[in-house]
C-alpha cells in the first residue's frame, strides 16, 4: 500500500493510517479478519486521532463478532453479487456445464428484471419479504410489448435465478444460509408447446424439400444435420444439454429378449447421468450423421459443426429458420417454439399411446409429478406395459415416408387408413 502514511499499529492485526492519495486528513483503519489472510479497510471519517482510535477498536470488535457468529464481513450490493453470479454461469457455459443459451437467459433475468427490482441494496439486506414480493411486482411492472403481464412460467424462471444468486452468495460467504429464500416458486401450469401430429408430419415434408433447396454443399450439410437432430430429439425425449454432451461412445445398439433391436444412450447434463432407450430408427438417423461427419471416433461429439467440433448452439438458429419457413415457429397459443419443443412432443406422443407415466418419467429423467402436472391434458388411449414392451405394431415418430414399425417410440400414425399407409410407403 504505497499510498499509506502515518501508520500506527494499535494491536496485532489492527492498523491505523492516513492516505496520501486523498486531499483530506481523515484516518482509516485496516482490520485483519480472524482465521483468514484477508483484511477489511474502513474509512473512519475523522481527522481526530483519539476518535479515530476509538472507532478502529470498535470496528475490530465488530469484525470479530461477525466471524464468531457467522455474519458476513464483506458486504456487496445485490447488483454486484448478481453480476458476479452471471460471470460464474458464463464460465460454466464455456466448460459445457450449461448451454450458452441458458446463460443468456440467466443474464437477461439479472439485467432486465432482478437488478431493476432490487438494485444496489446490500445483499445482506435482501430478505424473504423481498423474495415474496417479487411475483406481484413483476406482474404489475413487467408487461411486455403485447401489453400483457408475464406468464407464471416466466416469473418462475426469474425467481429460480433469484434464488440461485442468493445461494451463490451463501457459498461465497456474502450472506448467511438462512437468508437464501426457500419458499415455493409460482406454479407453471402452462401447456408445453409441443407439435401436433399434423404439424409434425408437415415439418417432415417441408424439411426434406428445405434440405434439397440448400444453395451450397455447406448449406445442405448443416440442414441435413439439423434435420436428423430433430428426428433424434423427437424420438428420445433428450434434453438439449444431454444432446450437446452426447458422444459416440455413449450410443449402443442392442436387442431385447424377443430379438427386437433398440438403441441405448448414456446421457448426462451437469453431474447427472442416466440411460435412455429409443427405437432402432434412431440408429438410422445416427448413421446418417456419421456418414457426413468429420467426428466419428468414440470420444467425438455426435452433434458437431462442419469442422467436427461440438455444436454449442445445437443448430438453434437454423431450426428456428426452418420452423419459421414452415409456419410452425409459433404454437396455437402464440408462444415461440424452440428446440426444447421436440422433447415436449416426445412426451405428448408417448402419452397419447398410453405409456405408463412412471416409465416415461424414468425415460425422460424427470418426476412422475412433473409429467402429471405438465401433460395432464393428454388422455391415454391405452395402457402400455413399459417403454420397450409396448403394444405390437407401434409406429415410430418417423419421416412421413415411413420408418420401421414395432419400435419403442410410437405415434398415432398407426391409426391411419390402409390407403393412407400405402400412399406413405410410395412417397
Short mmCIF file of C-alpha atoms in Angstrom, two decimals:
data_model
loop_
_atom_site.label_atom_id
_atom_site.label_comp_id
_atom_site.label_asym_id
_atom_site.label_seq_id
_atom_site.Cartn_x
_atom_site.Cartn_y
_atom_site.Cartn_z
CA UNK A 1 0.00 0.00 0.00
CA UNK A 2 2.29 2.79 -1.29
CA UNK A 3 -0.30 5.47 -0.51
CA UNK A 4 -0.28 4.61 3.22
CA UNK A 5 1.17 7.31 5.50
CA UNK A 6 1.42 7.86 9.27
CA UNK A 7 0.78 4.16 10.04
CA UNK A 8 0.14 3.17 13.65
CA UNK A 9 -0.32 -0.46 14.72
CA UNK A 10 -2.87 -0.29 17.51
CA UNK A 11 -2.67 -4.06 18.10
CA UNK A 12 -1.83 -7.17 16.15
CA UNK A 13 -3.99 -7.12 13.03
CA UNK A 14 -5.29 -3.56 13.55
CA UNK A 15 -3.57 -0.74 11.67
CA UNK A 16 -4.43 2.98 11.74
CA UNK A 17 -3.24 5.12 8.81
CA UNK A 18 -3.87 8.08 6.53
CA UNK A 19 -3.89 8.05 2.73
CA UNK A 20 -1.53 10.03 0.57
CA UNK A 21 -3.82 9.83 -2.48
CA UNK A 22 -6.64 11.97 -0.99
CA UNK A 23 -6.91 15.65 -0.08
CA UNK A 24 -8.37 15.28 3.41
CA UNK A 25 -6.54 14.25 6.59
CA UNK A 26 -9.10 11.72 7.82
CA UNK A 27 -7.95 8.43 9.29
CA UNK A 28 -8.51 4.89 8.01
CA UNK A 29 -8.06 1.54 9.69
CA UNK A 30 -7.26 -1.91 8.38
CA UNK A 31 -8.65 -4.90 10.30
CA UNK A 32 -7.36 -8.42 9.81
CA UNK A 33 -10.26 -10.89 9.57
CA UNK A 34 -9.67 -13.70 12.10
CA UNK A 35 -8.83 -17.16 10.75
CA UNK A 36 -8.11 -15.75 7.28
CA UNK A 37 -5.42 -13.87 5.40
CA UNK A 38 -7.89 -11.19 4.40
CA UNK A 39 -8.21 -7.60 5.59
CA UNK A 40 -11.05 -5.14 5.61
CA UNK A 41 -10.38 -1.40 5.31
CA UNK A 42 -12.69 1.20 6.85
CA UNK A 43 -12.88 4.97 6.41
CA UNK A 44 -13.16 6.45 9.93
CA UNK A 45 -14.35 9.86 8.66
CA UNK A 46 -12.46 11.84 11.28
CA UNK A 47 -9.11 13.61 11.50
CA UNK A 48 -9.06 13.44 15.31
CA UNK A 49 -6.61 10.75 16.42
CA UNK A 50 -8.42 9.85 19.64
CA UNK A 51 -11.80 9.50 17.96
CA UNK A 52 -10.14 7.50 15.16
CA UNK A 53 -8.61 5.04 17.63
CA UNK A 54 -11.94 4.52 19.42
CA UNK A 55 -13.69 3.83 16.10
CA UNK A 56 -10.92 1.48 14.98
CA UNK A 57 -11.20 -0.63 18.12
CA UNK A 58 -15.00 -0.72 17.76
CA UNK A 59 -14.73 -1.88 14.16
CA UNK A 60 -12.17 -4.52 15.09
CA UNK A 61 -14.57 -5.83 17.72
CA UNK A 62 -17.44 -5.81 15.18
CA UNK A 63 -15.42 -7.86 12.69
CA UNK A 64 -14.58 -10.42 15.37
CA UNK A 65 -18.24 -10.60 16.41
CA UNK A 66 -19.30 -11.21 12.80
CA UNK A 67 -16.80 -14.01 12.34
CA UNK A 68 -17.79 -15.64 15.65
CA UNK A 69 -21.50 -15.56 14.83
CA UNK A 70 -21.16 -16.43 11.13
CA UNK A 71 -22.24 -12.99 9.95
CA UNK A 72 -20.70 -11.94 6.58
CA UNK A 73 -17.84 -9.46 6.91
CA UNK A 74 -17.59 -8.32 3.30
CA UNK A 75 -20.81 -6.79 2.04
CA UNK A 76 -21.77 -6.42 -1.58
CA UNK A 77 -24.74 -4.88 -3.30
CA UNK A 78 -27.24 -7.26 -4.85
CA UNK A 79 -26.34 -5.87 -8.28
CA UNK A 80 -22.64 -6.68 -7.75
CA UNK A 81 -23.41 -10.17 -6.48
CA UNK A 82 -25.83 -10.85 -9.34
CA UNK A 83 -23.30 -9.76 -11.95
CA UNK A 84 -20.68 -11.96 -10.29
CA UNK A 85 -23.10 -14.88 -10.48
CA UNK A 86 -23.74 -14.17 -14.17
CA UNK A 87 -19.99 -14.27 -14.83
CA UNK A 88 -19.82 -17.57 -12.92
CA UNK A 89 -22.67 -19.01 -15.03
CA UNK A 90 -20.99 -17.86 -18.24
CA UNK A 91 -17.81 -19.62 -17.17
CA UNK A 92 -19.83 -22.79 -16.57
CA UNK A 93 -21.31 -22.45 -20.06
CA UNK A 94 -17.82 -22.23 -21.59
CA UNK A 95 -16.98 -25.57 -19.94
CA UNK A 96 -20.23 -27.22 -21.03
CA UNK A 97 -21.89 -27.32 -17.61
CA UNK A 98 -24.84 -25.36 -19.01
CA UNK A 99 -25.60 -24.17 -22.52
CA UNK A 100 -24.62 -20.70 -23.63
CA UNK A 101 -28.31 -20.09 -24.38
CA UNK A 102 -29.10 -20.90 -20.76
CA UNK A 103 -26.51 -18.38 -19.59
CA UNK A 104 -28.04 -15.72 -21.85
CA UNK A 105 -31.43 -16.36 -20.23
CA UNK A 106 -29.89 -16.06 -16.74
CA UNK A 107 -28.09 -12.86 -17.70
CA UNK A 108 -31.31 -11.39 -19.12
CA UNK A 109 -33.18 -12.22 -15.89
CA UNK A 110 -30.50 -10.36 -13.97
CA UNK A 111 -30.09 -7.28 -16.16
CA UNK A 112 -33.66 -6.74 -17.26
CA UNK A 113 -35.65 -7.74 -14.17
CA UNK A 114 -33.79 -8.56 -10.95
CA UNK A 115 -31.38 -5.62 -10.79
CA UNK A 116 -34.14 -3.10 -11.59
CA UNK A 117 -36.20 -4.71 -8.81
CA UNK A 118 -33.52 -4.80 -6.08
CA UNK A 119 -30.80 -2.52 -7.41
CA UNK A 120 -27.88 -1.53 -5.19
CA UNK A 121 -29.42 -2.69 -1.93
CA UNK A 122 -26.82 -4.53 0.13
CA UNK A 123 -27.23 -8.24 -0.48
CA UNK A 124 -27.27 -8.77 3.29
CA UNK A 125 -30.48 -6.72 3.39
CA UNK A 126 -32.33 -8.81 0.81
CA UNK A 127 -34.75 -10.79 2.93
CA UNK A 128 -37.65 -13.20 2.47
CA UNK A 129 -40.10 -10.30 2.14
CA UNK A 130 -38.24 -9.07 -0.92
CA UNK A 131 -38.41 -12.59 -2.37
CA UNK A 132 -42.13 -12.97 -1.66
CA UNK A 133 -42.95 -9.57 -3.15
CA UNK A 134 -41.24 -10.24 -6.48
CA UNK A 135 -44.16 -12.12 -8.05
CA UNK A 136 -46.61 -9.24 -7.53
CA UNK A 137 -44.04 -6.63 -8.57
CA UNK A 138 -43.25 -8.49 -11.77
CA UNK A 139 -46.91 -8.97 -12.67
CA UNK A 140 -47.60 -5.26 -12.13
CA UNK A 141 -44.47 -3.84 -13.75
CA UNK A 142 -43.42 -6.45 -16.25
CA UNK A 143 -45.88 -6.06 -19.10
CA UNK A 144 -44.39 -6.98 -22.45
CA UNK A 145 -44.81 -5.37 -25.84
CA UNK A 146 -48.18 -7.08 -26.14
CA UNK A 147 -49.36 -5.24 -23.02
CA UNK A 148 -49.93 -8.47 -21.12
CA UNK A 149 -48.47 -9.46 -17.76
CA UNK A 150 -45.75 -12.13 -17.90
CA UNK A 151 -46.83 -15.73 -17.60
CA UNK A 152 -46.33 -17.62 -14.36
CA UNK A 153 -43.74 -19.84 -16.04
CA UNK A 154 -41.72 -16.75 -17.00
CA UNK A 155 -41.79 -15.35 -13.47
CA UNK A 156 -40.96 -18.79 -12.11
CA UNK A 157 -37.79 -18.89 -14.20
CA UNK A 158 -36.73 -15.46 -12.97
CA UNK A 159 -37.33 -16.42 -9.36
CA UNK A 160 -35.22 -19.55 -9.85
CA UNK A 161 -32.40 -17.25 -10.97
CA UNK A 162 -33.08 -15.00 -7.96
CA UNK A 163 -32.75 -17.97 -5.61
CA UNK A 164 -29.65 -19.25 -7.42
CA UNK A 165 -27.97 -15.86 -6.90
CA UNK A 166 -28.73 -15.92 -3.18
CA UNK A 167 -27.43 -19.49 -2.84
CA UNK A 168 -24.31 -18.39 -4.71
CA UNK A 169 -23.90 -15.60 -2.14
CA UNK A 170 -24.15 -18.16 0.67
CA UNK A 171 -21.33 -20.15 -0.89
CA UNK A 172 -19.22 -17.01 -1.20
CA UNK A 173 -19.86 -16.03 2.41
CA UNK A 174 -21.67 -12.82 1.48
CA UNK A 175 -24.81 -13.79 3.39
CA UNK A 176 -25.86 -16.37 5.95
CA UNK A 177 -27.52 -19.57 4.78
CA UNK A 178 -30.85 -18.69 6.37
CA UNK A 179 -31.08 -15.61 4.12
CA UNK A 180 -31.34 -17.73 0.97
CA UNK A 181 -35.06 -17.95 0.01
CA UNK A 182 -36.61 -21.37 0.34
CA UNK A 183 -40.21 -20.50 -0.48
CA UNK A 184 -42.24 -22.20 -3.21
CA UNK A 185 -41.95 -20.99 -6.75
CA UNK A 186 -45.07 -19.96 -8.70
CA UNK A 187 -46.77 -22.95 -10.30
CA UNK A 188 -46.36 -23.15 -14.05
CA UNK A 189 -49.42 -24.91 -15.39
CA UNK A 190 -48.96 -23.70 -18.93
CA UNK A 191 -49.18 -26.25 -21.70
CA UNK A 192 -45.88 -27.27 -23.20
CA UNK A 193 -45.52 -26.06 -26.77
CA UNK A 194 -45.40 -29.45 -28.43
CA UNK A 195 -46.24 -30.12 -32.07
CA UNK A 196 -49.48 -31.76 -33.02
CA UNK A 197 -49.25 -34.88 -35.16
CA UNK A 198 -50.37 -32.90 -38.21
CA UNK A 199 -47.77 -30.19 -37.55
CA UNK A 200 -45.05 -32.78 -37.05
CA UNK A 201 -45.90 -34.50 -40.36
CA UNK A 202 -45.90 -31.14 -42.10
CA UNK A 203 -42.47 -30.36 -40.64
CA UNK A 204 -41.08 -33.62 -42.06
CA UNK A 205 -42.49 -32.92 -45.52
CA UNK A 206 -41.23 -29.36 -45.53
CA UNK A 207 -37.80 -30.23 -44.11
CA UNK A 208 -36.95 -32.68 -46.88
CA UNK A 209 -37.59 -30.04 -49.51
CA UNK A 210 -35.76 -27.48 -47.39
CA UNK A 211 -32.62 -29.65 -47.43
CA UNK A 212 -32.72 -30.04 -51.22
CA UNK A 213 -33.06 -26.28 -51.66
CA UNK A 214 -29.78 -25.60 -49.87
CA UNK A 215 -27.77 -23.23 -52.07
CA UNK A 216 -24.38 -24.88 -51.48
CA UNK A 217 -22.94 -28.11 -50.12
CA UNK A 218 -22.27 -26.17 -46.92
CA UNK A 219 -25.95 -25.31 -46.50
CA UNK A 220 -27.06 -28.84 -47.39
CA UNK A 221 -24.65 -30.31 -44.79
CA UNK A 222 -26.00 -28.16 -41.96
CA UNK A 223 -29.62 -28.67 -42.96
CA UNK A 224 -29.09 -32.43 -43.04
CA UNK A 225 -27.54 -32.33 -39.57
CA UNK A 226 -30.34 -30.18 -38.20
CA UNK A 227 -32.99 -32.46 -39.71
CA UNK A 228 -31.54 -35.61 -38.17
CA UNK A 229 -31.05 -33.79 -34.88
CA UNK A 230 -34.79 -33.03 -34.88
CA UNK A 231 -35.64 -36.68 -35.54
CA UNK A 232 -33.38 -37.92 -32.75
CA UNK A 233 -34.67 -35.39 -30.23
CA UNK A 234 -38.31 -36.18 -31.03
CA UNK A 235 -37.65 -39.92 -30.74
CA UNK A 236 -35.71 -39.87 -27.46
CA UNK A 237 -37.02 -37.01 -25.33
CA UNK A 238 -33.45 -35.89 -24.59
CA UNK A 239 -32.77 -32.53 -23.02
CA UNK A 240 -30.77 -30.14 -25.17
CA UNK A 241 -27.83 -30.23 -22.75
CA UNK A 242 -27.85 -34.03 -22.88
CA UNK A 243 -27.74 -33.87 -26.67
CA UNK A 244 -24.90 -31.38 -26.58
CA UNK A 245 -22.84 -33.70 -24.35
CA UNK A 246 -23.62 -36.88 -26.32
CA UNK A 247 -20.56 -38.72 -27.68
CA UNK A 248 -20.41 -41.75 -29.96
CA UNK A 249 -19.17 -43.92 -27.09
CA UNK A 250 -22.46 -43.20 -25.30
CA UNK A 251 -24.53 -44.88 -28.03
CA UNK A 252 -25.09 -48.62 -28.26
CA UNK A 253 -27.36 -50.83 -30.41
CA UNK A 254 -28.84 -53.81 -28.52
CA UNK A 255 -31.56 -56.44 -28.80
CA UNK A 256 -34.26 -57.42 -26.33
CA UNK A 257 -35.35 -60.96 -25.46
CA UNK A 258 -37.66 -61.05 -28.45
CA UNK A 259 -34.82 -60.16 -30.80
CA UNK A 260 -36.00 -56.60 -31.42
CA UNK A 261 -33.19 -54.09 -31.82
CA UNK A 262 -33.16 -50.83 -29.91
CA UNK A 263 -30.72 -48.04 -29.12
CA UNK A 264 -29.41 -47.17 -25.66
CA UNK A 265 -27.86 -43.80 -24.84
CA UNK A 266 -25.96 -42.82 -21.72
CA UNK A 267 -26.76 -39.14 -21.45
CA UNK A 268 -25.59 -36.53 -18.99
CA UNK A 269 -26.33 -32.95 -18.03
CA UNK A 270 -24.32 -31.18 -15.33
CA UNK A 271 -23.35 -34.02 -12.96
CA UNK A 272 -26.38 -36.23 -13.56
CA UNK A 273 -26.14 -39.39 -15.67
CA UNK A 274 -28.93 -41.62 -16.91
CA UNK A 275 -29.70 -44.20 -19.59
CA UNK A 276 -32.50 -43.83 -22.10
CA UNK A 277 -33.75 -46.11 -24.87
CA UNK A 278 -35.07 -45.49 -28.34
CA UNK A 279 -36.34 -47.47 -31.29
CA UNK A 280 -33.82 -48.64 -33.86
CA UNK A 281 -34.98 -45.95 -36.29
CA UNK A 282 -32.80 -43.64 -34.16
CA UNK A 283 -29.82 -45.77 -35.18
CA UNK A 284 -30.65 -44.90 -38.79
CA UNK A 285 -30.58 -41.19 -38.03
CA UNK A 286 -27.27 -41.57 -36.20
CA UNK A 287 -25.78 -43.43 -39.17
CA UNK A 288 -26.83 -40.58 -41.44
CA UNK A 289 -24.90 -38.21 -39.20
CA UNK A 290 -21.84 -40.45 -39.20
CA UNK A 291 -21.85 -40.56 -42.99
CA UNK A 292 -21.33 -36.79 -43.27
CA UNK A 293 -19.49 -36.04 -40.01
CA UNK A 294 -15.77 -35.47 -39.56
CA UNK A 295 -16.06 -36.57 -35.93
CA UNK A 296 -16.80 -40.30 -35.64
CA UNK A 297 -14.32 -41.53 -33.03
CA UNK A 298 -15.69 -42.83 -29.70
CA UNK A 299 -14.78 -39.65 -27.82
CA UNK A 300 -16.09 -37.31 -30.52
CA UNK A 301 -19.36 -35.46 -30.07
CA UNK A 302 -22.35 -36.69 -32.08
CA UNK A 303 -23.73 -33.24 -32.85
CA UNK A 304 -21.00 -31.08 -34.35
CA UNK A 305 -20.36 -28.22 -36.68
CA UNK A 306 -18.91 -29.00 -40.10
CA UNK A 307 -15.33 -28.70 -38.78
CA UNK A 308 -16.02 -31.57 -36.36
CA UNK A 309 -16.17 -29.71 -33.04
CA UNK A 310 -19.16 -29.62 -30.70
CA UNK A 311 -22.22 -27.74 -31.93
CA UNK A 312 -22.76 -25.48 -28.94
CA UNK A 313 -26.00 -23.96 -30.23
CA UNK A 314 -27.36 -27.31 -31.49
CA UNK A 315 -28.44 -25.72 -34.78
CA UNK A 316 -30.91 -23.48 -32.92
CA UNK A 317 -30.89 -20.54 -35.38
CA UNK A 318 -31.09 -22.93 -38.33
CA UNK A 319 -34.02 -24.84 -36.84
CA UNK A 320 -35.70 -21.56 -35.96
CA UNK A 321 -35.45 -20.53 -39.60
CA UNK A 322 -36.90 -23.88 -40.70
CA UNK A 323 -39.83 -23.56 -38.31
CA UNK A 324 -40.48 -20.01 -39.48
CA UNK A 325 -40.44 -21.00 -43.14
CA UNK A 326 -42.74 -23.93 -42.39
CA UNK A 327 -45.04 -21.56 -40.45
CA UNK A 328 -44.55 -23.60 -37.28
CA UNK A 329 -42.40 -21.18 -35.26
CA UNK A 330 -45.36 -20.17 -33.09
CA UNK A 331 -47.77 -22.53 -31.41
CA UNK A 332 -51.53 -22.12 -31.43
CA UNK A 333 -51.22 -20.24 -28.12
CA UNK A 334 -48.85 -17.73 -29.72
CA UNK A 335 -45.71 -18.90 -27.89
CA UNK A 336 -42.46 -19.08 -29.80
CA UNK A 337 -41.12 -22.61 -30.16
CA UNK A 338 -37.54 -23.72 -29.57
CA UNK A 339 -35.61 -26.98 -29.92
CA UNK A 340 -36.92 -27.96 -26.47
CA UNK A 341 -40.34 -28.41 -28.06
CA UNK A 342 -39.20 -31.72 -29.54
CA UNK A 343 -38.80 -33.09 -26.01
CA UNK A 344 -42.36 -31.98 -25.23
CA UNK A 345 -43.55 -33.54 -28.48
CA UNK A 346 -41.95 -36.83 -27.49
CA UNK A 347 -43.72 -36.79 -24.11
CA UNK A 348 -47.07 -35.91 -25.67
CA UNK A 349 -46.95 -38.62 -28.33
CA UNK A 350 -45.88 -41.25 -25.81
CA UNK A 351 -48.75 -40.36 -23.51
CA UNK A 352 -51.19 -40.46 -26.43
CA UNK A 353 -50.08 -44.04 -26.98
CA UNK A 354 -50.81 -44.89 -23.35
CA UNK A 355 -47.31 -45.26 -21.90
CA UNK A 356 -47.22 -45.55 -18.12
CA UNK A 357 -46.16 -42.22 -16.60
CA UNK A 358 -43.65 -43.94 -14.32
CA UNK A 359 -41.70 -45.37 -17.26
CA UNK A 360 -41.99 -42.12 -19.19
CA UNK A 361 -40.59 -40.21 -16.20
CA UNK A 362 -37.66 -42.64 -15.98
CA UNK A 363 -37.05 -42.35 -19.71
CA UNK A 364 -37.06 -38.54 -19.63
CA UNK A 365 -35.11 -38.18 -16.40
CA UNK A 366 -37.85 -36.32 -14.56
CA UNK A 367 -40.54 -36.97 -11.94
CA UNK A 368 -43.97 -38.51 -12.25
CA UNK A 369 -45.38 -35.33 -10.71
CA UNK A 370 -43.85 -33.20 -13.45
CA UNK A 371 -45.36 -35.45 -16.11
CA UNK A 372 -48.78 -35.28 -14.45
CA UNK A 373 -48.59 -31.52 -13.86
CA UNK A 374 -47.49 -30.50 -17.34
CA UNK A 375 -49.03 -33.17 -19.53
CA UNK A 376 -52.26 -33.80 -17.67
CA UNK A 377 -54.23 -32.70 -20.73
CA UNK A 378 -53.21 -35.89 -22.57
CA UNK A 379 -55.77 -38.67 -22.30
CA UNK A 380 -54.08 -42.09 -22.71
CA UNK A 381 -55.87 -44.22 -25.26
CA UNK A 382 -54.49 -47.47 -23.91
CA UNK A 383 -52.17 -48.81 -21.23
CA UNK A 384 -48.67 -49.56 -22.50
CA UNK A 385 -46.85 -52.02 -20.26
CA UNK A 386 -43.47 -50.28 -20.48
CA UNK A 387 -41.23 -48.43 -22.89
CA UNK A 388 -39.65 -51.46 -24.53
CA UNK A 389 -42.60 -53.83 -24.08
CA UNK A 390 -45.25 -51.82 -25.84
CA UNK A 391 -48.20 -52.85 -27.93
CA UNK A 392 -47.37 -54.74 -31.12
CA UNK A 393 -47.48 -52.61 -34.24
CA UNK A 394 -46.49 -49.27 -32.79
CA UNK A 395 -45.14 -46.89 -35.40
CA UNK A 396 -42.12 -44.72 -34.53
CA UNK A 397 -42.19 -40.96 -34.85
CA UNK A 398 -40.53 -41.09 -38.21
CA UNK A 399 -40.47 -39.35 -41.54
CA UNK A 400 -43.72 -39.38 -43.44
CA UNK A 401 -42.20 -41.80 -45.93
CA UNK A 402 -42.22 -44.46 -43.25
CA UNK A 403 -39.96 -45.98 -40.64
CA UNK A 404 -39.51 -49.34 -39.02
CA UNK A 405 -42.54 -50.48 -37.10
CA UNK A 406 -42.72 -52.18 -33.78
CA UNK A 407 -40.26 -49.76 -32.22
CA UNK A 408 -40.10 -48.22 -28.79
CA UNK A 409 -41.42 -44.84 -29.80
CA UNK A 410 -44.91 -44.82 -31.16
CA UNK A 411 -47.15 -42.19 -32.66
CA UNK A 412 -50.82 -42.07 -33.57
CA UNK A 413 -49.74 -42.55 -37.17
CA UNK A 414 -50.75 -46.18 -36.89
CA UNK A 415 -54.39 -45.11 -36.83
CA UNK A 416 -54.23 -44.08 -40.48
CA UNK A 417 -56.26 -45.98 -43.03
CA UNK A 418 -54.71 -48.68 -45.23
CA UNK A 419 -54.86 -46.37 -48.25
CA UNK A 420 -53.04 -43.64 -46.34
CA UNK A 421 -50.32 -46.04 -45.21
CA UNK A 422 -49.98 -47.36 -48.78
CA UNK A 423 -49.57 -43.80 -50.06
CA UNK A 424 -46.90 -43.09 -47.42
CA UNK A 425 -44.91 -46.15 -48.47
CA UNK A 426 -44.95 -44.96 -52.10
CA UNK A 427 -43.54 -41.47 -51.31
#
